mmCIF file of C-alpha atoms in Angstrom:
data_model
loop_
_atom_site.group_PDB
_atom_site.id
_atom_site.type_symbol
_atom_site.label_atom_id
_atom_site.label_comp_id
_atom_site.label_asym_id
_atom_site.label_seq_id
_atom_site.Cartn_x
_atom_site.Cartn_y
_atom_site.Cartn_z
ATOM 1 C CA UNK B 234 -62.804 95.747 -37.444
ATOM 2 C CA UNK B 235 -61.954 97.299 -33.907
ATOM 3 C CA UNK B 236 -63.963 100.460 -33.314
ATOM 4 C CA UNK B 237 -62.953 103.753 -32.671
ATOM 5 C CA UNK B 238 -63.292 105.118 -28.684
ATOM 6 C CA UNK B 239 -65.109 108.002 -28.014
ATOM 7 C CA UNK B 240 -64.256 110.858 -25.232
ATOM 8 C CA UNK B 241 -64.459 109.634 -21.850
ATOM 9 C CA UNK B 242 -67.828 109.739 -20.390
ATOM 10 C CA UNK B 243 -69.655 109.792 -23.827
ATOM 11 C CA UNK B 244 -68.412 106.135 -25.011
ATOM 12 C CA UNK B 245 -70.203 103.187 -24.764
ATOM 13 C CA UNK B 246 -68.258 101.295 -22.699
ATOM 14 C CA UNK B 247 -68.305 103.774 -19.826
ATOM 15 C CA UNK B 248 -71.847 102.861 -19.432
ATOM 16 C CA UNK B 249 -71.111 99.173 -19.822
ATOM 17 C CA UNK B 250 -71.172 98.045 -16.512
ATOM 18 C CA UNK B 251 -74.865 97.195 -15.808
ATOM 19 C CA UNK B 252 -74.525 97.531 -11.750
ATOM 20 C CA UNK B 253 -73.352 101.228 -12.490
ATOM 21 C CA UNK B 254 -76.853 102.561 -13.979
ATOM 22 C CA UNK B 255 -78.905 102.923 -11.102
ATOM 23 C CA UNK B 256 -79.506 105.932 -9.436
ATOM 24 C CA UNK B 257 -76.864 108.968 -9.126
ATOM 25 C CA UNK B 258 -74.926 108.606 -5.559
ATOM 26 C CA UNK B 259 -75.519 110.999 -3.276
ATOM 27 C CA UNK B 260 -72.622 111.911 -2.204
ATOM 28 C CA UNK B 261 -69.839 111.288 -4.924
ATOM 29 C CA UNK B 262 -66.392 112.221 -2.712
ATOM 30 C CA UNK B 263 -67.929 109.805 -0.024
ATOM 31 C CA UNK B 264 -67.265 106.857 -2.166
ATOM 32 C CA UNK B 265 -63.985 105.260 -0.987
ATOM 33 C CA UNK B 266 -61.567 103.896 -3.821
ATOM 34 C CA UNK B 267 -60.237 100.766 -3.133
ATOM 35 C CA UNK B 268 -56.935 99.482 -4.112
ATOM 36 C CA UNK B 269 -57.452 96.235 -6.329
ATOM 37 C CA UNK B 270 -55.348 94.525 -8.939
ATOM 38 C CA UNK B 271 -56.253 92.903 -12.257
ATOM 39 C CA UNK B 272 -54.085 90.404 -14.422
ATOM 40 C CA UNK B 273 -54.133 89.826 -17.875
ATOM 41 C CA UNK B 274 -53.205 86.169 -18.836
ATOM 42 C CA UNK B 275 -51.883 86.264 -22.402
ATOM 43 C CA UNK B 276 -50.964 83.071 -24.436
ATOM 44 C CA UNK B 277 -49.837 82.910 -27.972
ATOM 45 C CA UNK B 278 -52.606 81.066 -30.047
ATOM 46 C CA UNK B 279 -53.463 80.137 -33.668
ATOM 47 C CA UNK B 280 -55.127 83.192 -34.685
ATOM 48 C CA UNK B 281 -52.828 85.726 -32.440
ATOM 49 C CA UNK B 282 -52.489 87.009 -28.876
ATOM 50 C CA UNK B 283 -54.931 85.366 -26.504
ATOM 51 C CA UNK B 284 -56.511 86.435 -22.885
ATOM 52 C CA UNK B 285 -58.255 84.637 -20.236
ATOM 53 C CA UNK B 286 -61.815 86.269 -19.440
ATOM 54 C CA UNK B 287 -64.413 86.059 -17.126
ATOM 55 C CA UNK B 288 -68.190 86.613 -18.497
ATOM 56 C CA UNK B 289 -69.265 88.377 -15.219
ATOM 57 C CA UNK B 290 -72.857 87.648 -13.640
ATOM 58 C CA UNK B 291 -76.016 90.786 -14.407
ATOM 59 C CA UNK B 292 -76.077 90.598 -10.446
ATOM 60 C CA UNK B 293 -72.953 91.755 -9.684
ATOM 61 C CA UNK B 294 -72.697 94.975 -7.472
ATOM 62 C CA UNK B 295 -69.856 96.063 -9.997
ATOM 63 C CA UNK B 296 -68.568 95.207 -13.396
ATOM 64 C CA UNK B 297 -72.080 93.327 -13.822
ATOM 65 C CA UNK B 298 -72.482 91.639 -17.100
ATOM 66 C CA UNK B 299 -69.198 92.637 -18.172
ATOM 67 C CA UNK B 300 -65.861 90.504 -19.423
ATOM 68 C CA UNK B 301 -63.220 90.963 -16.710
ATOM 69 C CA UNK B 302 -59.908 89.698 -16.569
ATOM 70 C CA UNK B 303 -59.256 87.745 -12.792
ATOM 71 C CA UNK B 304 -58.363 90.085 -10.019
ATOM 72 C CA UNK B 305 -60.288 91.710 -7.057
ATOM 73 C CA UNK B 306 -59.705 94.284 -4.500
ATOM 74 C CA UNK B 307 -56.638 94.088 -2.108
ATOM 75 C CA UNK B 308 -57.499 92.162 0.957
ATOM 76 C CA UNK B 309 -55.887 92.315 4.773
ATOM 77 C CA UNK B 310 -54.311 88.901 4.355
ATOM 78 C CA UNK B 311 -52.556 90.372 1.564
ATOM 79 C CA UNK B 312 -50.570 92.605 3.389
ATOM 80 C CA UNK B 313 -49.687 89.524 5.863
ATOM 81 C CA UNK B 314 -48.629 87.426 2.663
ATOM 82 C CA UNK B 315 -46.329 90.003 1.137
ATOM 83 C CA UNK B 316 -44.121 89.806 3.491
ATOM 84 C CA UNK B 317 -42.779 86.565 1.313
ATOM 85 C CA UNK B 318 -43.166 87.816 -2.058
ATOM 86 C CA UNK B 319 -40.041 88.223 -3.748
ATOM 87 C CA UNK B 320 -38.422 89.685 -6.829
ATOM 88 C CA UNK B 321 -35.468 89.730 -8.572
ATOM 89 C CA UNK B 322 -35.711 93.378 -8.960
ATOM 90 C CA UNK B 323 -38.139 95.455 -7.141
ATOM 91 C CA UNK B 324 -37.254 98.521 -9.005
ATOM 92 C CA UNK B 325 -39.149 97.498 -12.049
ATOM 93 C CA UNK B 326 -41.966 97.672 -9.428
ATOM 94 C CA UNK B 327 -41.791 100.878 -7.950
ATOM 95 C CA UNK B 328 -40.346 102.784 -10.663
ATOM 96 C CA UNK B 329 -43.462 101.240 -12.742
ATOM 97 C CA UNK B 330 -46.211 102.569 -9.899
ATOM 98 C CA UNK B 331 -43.994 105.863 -8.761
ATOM 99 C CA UNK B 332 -47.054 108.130 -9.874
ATOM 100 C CA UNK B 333 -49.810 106.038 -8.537
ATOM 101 C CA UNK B 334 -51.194 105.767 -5.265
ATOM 102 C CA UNK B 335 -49.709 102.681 -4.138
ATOM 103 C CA UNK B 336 -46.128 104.497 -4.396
ATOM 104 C CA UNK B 337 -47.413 105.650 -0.597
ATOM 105 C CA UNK B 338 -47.076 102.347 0.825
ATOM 106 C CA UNK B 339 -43.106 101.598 0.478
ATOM 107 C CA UNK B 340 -44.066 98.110 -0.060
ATOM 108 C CA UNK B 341 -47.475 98.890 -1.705
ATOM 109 C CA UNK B 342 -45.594 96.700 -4.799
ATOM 110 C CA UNK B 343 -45.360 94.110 -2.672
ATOM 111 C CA UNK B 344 -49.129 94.163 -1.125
ATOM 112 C CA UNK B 345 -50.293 94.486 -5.032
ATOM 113 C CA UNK B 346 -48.475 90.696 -6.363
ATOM 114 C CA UNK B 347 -49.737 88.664 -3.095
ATOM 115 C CA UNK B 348 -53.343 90.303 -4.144
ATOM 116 C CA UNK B 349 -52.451 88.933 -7.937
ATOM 117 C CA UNK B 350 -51.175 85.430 -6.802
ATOM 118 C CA UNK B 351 -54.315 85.204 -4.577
ATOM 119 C CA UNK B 352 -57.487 86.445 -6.591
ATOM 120 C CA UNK B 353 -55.992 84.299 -9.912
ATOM 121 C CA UNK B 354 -55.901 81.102 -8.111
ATOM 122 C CA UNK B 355 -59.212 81.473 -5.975
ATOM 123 C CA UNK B 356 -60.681 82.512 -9.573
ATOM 124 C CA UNK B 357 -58.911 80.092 -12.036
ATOM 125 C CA UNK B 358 -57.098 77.892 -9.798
ATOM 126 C CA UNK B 359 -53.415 78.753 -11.550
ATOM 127 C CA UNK B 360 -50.846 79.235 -9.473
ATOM 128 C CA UNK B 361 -48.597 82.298 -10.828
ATOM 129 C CA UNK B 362 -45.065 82.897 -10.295
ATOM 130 C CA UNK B 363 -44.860 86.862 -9.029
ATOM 131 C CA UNK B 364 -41.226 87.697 -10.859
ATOM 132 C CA UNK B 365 -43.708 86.901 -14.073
ATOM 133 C CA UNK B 366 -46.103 89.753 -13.335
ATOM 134 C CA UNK B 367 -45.163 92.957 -15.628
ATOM 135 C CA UNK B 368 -47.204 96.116 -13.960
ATOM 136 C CA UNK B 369 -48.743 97.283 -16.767
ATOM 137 C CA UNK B 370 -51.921 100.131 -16.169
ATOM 138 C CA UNK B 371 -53.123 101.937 -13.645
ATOM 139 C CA UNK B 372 -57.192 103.207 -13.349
ATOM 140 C CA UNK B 373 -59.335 104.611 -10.937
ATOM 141 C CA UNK B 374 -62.826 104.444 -11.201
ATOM 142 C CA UNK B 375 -64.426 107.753 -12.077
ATOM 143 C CA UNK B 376 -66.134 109.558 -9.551
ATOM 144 C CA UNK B 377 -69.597 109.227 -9.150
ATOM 145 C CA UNK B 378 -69.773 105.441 -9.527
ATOM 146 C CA UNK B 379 -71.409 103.133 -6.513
ATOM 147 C CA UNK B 380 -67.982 101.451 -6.095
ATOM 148 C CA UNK B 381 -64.789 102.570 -7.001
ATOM 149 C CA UNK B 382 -61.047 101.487 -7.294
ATOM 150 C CA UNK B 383 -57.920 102.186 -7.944
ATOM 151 C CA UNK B 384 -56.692 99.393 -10.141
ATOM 152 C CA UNK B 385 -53.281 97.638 -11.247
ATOM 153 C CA UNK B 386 -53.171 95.554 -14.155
ATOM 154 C CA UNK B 387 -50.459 93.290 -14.890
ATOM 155 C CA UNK B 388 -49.551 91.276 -18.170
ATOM 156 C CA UNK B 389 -47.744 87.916 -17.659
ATOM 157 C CA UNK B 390 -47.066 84.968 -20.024
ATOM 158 C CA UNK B 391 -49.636 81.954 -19.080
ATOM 159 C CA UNK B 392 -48.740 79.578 -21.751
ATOM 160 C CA UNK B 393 -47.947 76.843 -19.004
ATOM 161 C CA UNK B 394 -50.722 78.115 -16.857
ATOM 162 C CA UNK B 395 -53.156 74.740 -18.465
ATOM 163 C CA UNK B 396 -54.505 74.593 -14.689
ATOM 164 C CA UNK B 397 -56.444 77.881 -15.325
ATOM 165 C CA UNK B 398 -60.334 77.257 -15.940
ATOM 166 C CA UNK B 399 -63.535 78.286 -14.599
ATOM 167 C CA UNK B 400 -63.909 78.068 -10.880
ATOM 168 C CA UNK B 401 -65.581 81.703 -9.664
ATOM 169 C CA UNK B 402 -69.453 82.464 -8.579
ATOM 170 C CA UNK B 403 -68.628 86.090 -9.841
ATOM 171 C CA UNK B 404 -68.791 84.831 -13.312
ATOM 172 C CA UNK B 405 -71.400 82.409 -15.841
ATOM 173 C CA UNK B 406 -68.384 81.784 -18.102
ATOM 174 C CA UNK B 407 -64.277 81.706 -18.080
ATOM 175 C CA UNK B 408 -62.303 81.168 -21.246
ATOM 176 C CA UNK B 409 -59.333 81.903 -23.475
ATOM 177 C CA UNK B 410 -60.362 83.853 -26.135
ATOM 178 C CA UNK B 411 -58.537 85.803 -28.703
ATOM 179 C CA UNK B 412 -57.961 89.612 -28.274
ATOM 180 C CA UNK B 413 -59.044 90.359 -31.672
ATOM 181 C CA UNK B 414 -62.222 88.425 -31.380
ATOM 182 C CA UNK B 415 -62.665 89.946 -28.121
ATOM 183 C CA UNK B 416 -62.953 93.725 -29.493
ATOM 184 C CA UNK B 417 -65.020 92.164 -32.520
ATOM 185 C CA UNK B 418 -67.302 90.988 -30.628
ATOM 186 C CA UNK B 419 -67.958 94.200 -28.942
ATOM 187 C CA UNK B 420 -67.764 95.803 -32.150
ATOM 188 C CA UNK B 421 -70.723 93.594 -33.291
ATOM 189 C CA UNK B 422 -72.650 94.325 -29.580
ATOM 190 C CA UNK B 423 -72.446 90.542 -28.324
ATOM 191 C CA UNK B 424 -70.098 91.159 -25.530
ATOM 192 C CA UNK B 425 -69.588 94.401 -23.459
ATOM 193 C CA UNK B 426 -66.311 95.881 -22.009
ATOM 194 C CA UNK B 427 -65.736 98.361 -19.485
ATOM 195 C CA UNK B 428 -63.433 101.297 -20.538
ATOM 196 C CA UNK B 429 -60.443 100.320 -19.441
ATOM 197 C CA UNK B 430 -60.926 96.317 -20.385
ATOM 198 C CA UNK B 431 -61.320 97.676 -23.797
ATOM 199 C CA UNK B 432 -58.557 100.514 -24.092
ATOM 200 C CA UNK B 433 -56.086 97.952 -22.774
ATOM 201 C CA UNK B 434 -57.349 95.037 -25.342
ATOM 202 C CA UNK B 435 -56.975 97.640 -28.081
ATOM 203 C CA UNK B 436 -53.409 98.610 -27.022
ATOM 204 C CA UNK B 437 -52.294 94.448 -26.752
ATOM 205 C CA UNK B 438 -54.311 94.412 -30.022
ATOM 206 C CA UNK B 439 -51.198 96.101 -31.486
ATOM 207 C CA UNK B 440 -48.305 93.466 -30.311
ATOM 208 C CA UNK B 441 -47.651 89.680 -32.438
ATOM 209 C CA UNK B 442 -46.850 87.892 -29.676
ATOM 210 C CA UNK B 443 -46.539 87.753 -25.762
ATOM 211 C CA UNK B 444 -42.655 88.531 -26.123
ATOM 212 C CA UNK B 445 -43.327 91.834 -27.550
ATOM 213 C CA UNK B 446 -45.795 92.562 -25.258
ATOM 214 C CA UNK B 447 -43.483 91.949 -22.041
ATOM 215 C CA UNK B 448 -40.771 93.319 -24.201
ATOM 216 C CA UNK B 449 -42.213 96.756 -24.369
ATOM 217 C CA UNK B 450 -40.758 99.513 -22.735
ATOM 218 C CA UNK B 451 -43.896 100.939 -20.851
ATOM 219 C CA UNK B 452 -44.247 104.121 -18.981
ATOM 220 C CA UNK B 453 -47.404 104.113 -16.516
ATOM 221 C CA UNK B 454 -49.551 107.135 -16.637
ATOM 222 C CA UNK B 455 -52.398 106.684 -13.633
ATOM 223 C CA UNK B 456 -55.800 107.558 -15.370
ATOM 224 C CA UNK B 457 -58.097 108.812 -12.824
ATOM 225 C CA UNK B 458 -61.047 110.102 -14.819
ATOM 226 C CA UNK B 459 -63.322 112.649 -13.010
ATOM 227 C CA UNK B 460 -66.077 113.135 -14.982
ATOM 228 C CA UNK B 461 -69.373 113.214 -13.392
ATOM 229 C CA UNK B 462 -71.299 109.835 -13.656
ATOM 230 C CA UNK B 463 -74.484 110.288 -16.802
ATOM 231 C CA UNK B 464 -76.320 106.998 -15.639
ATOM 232 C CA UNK B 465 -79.759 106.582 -16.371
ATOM 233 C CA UNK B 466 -79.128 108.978 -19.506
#
């Protein structure tokens, strides 16, 4: 059974990253946010929808000990290799992120797929088409975290994607897995999810197939939670 989520700041999740319960920061605003990206590979398997995670490392400086899907923070070379990205229709892009910070850049979209195409293929070794990436979320970390950033996810259909397999030092572990067994498992306490890994696995939970899921008409609402970090509680 998939567990209820409690308010944000009180659920257990928001607590799950193990890099995040050190000390309070001392000065929360000074904390820069960081545009990244995050992409969730979905394939169609026996037993329902299924994702490719990473079982992050305890020594991580952020998302320690966590399951991730592959992404990472927008580099400089990333602006120099979206000048070639391409898509049939760029619209989708910026209507999708027209209330979230990248919407400043006018070709933030742009900057946000060569970050995708790069960080999955240093991490799993796929190569991903960009026109397959669906924007799909938007989250900022909450203030008073260590790190924070302002994260895209994308959904896009990997069932051809058989190159993808373990290949990061950020992570013990890389494997499909099923998004139902996923949110059992944390259910049961064997694997821990960050808020927003979980909230989005819940939502996919929901869809019968990856053609629903990039089917779905999706409105992006930014969540940019600013409740004041409770580590060490």
């Amino acid at each position: 059974m998939i567990r209820d989520i409690n308010p944000e700041g009180s659920d257990r999740s928001d607590m799950a990253d193990a890099a995040s319960r050190g000390p309070d920061v001392t000065d929360p605003e000074a904390v820069p946010v960081r545009p990244a990206v995050s992409v969730i590979m979905l394939r169609d398997g026996a037993e329902g929808l299924e994702v490719f995670v990473q079982h992050r490392v305890s020594t991580m400086d952020f998302a320690a000990g966590v399951v991730v899907f592959p992404g990472g923070r927008v580099d400089p070379v990333d602006r120099e290799s979206s000048r070639t990205i391409t898509a049939s229709d760029p619209h989708v892009h910026t209507s999708a992120w027209s209330q979230s910070t990248i919407a400043e850049e006018a070709e933030g979209w742009r900057v946000l797929l060569a970050t995708a195409v790069r960080e999955v293929e240093e991490e799993t070794g796929a190569v991903l088409d960009p026109g397959g990436l669906v924007p799909w979320a938007n989250w900022v970390t909450p203030i008073g975290r260590p790190k924070r950033f302002d994260t895209y996810f994308y959904v896009t259909a990997a069932h051809e994607l058989a190159t993808a397999h373990h290949q990061t030092t950020e992570a013990h572990t890389s494997e499909w897995l099923p998004v139902a067994g996923i949110l059992e498992s944390e259910g049961e306490g064997t694997l821990k999810l960050m808020r927003p890994t979980f909230v989005l696995l819940r939502e996919l939970s929901g869809f019968a197939n990856v053609a629903e899921v990039l089917g779905a008409q999706r409105v992006i609402d930014p969540v940019r939670p600013d409740f004041p970090s409770n580590r060490g509680s």
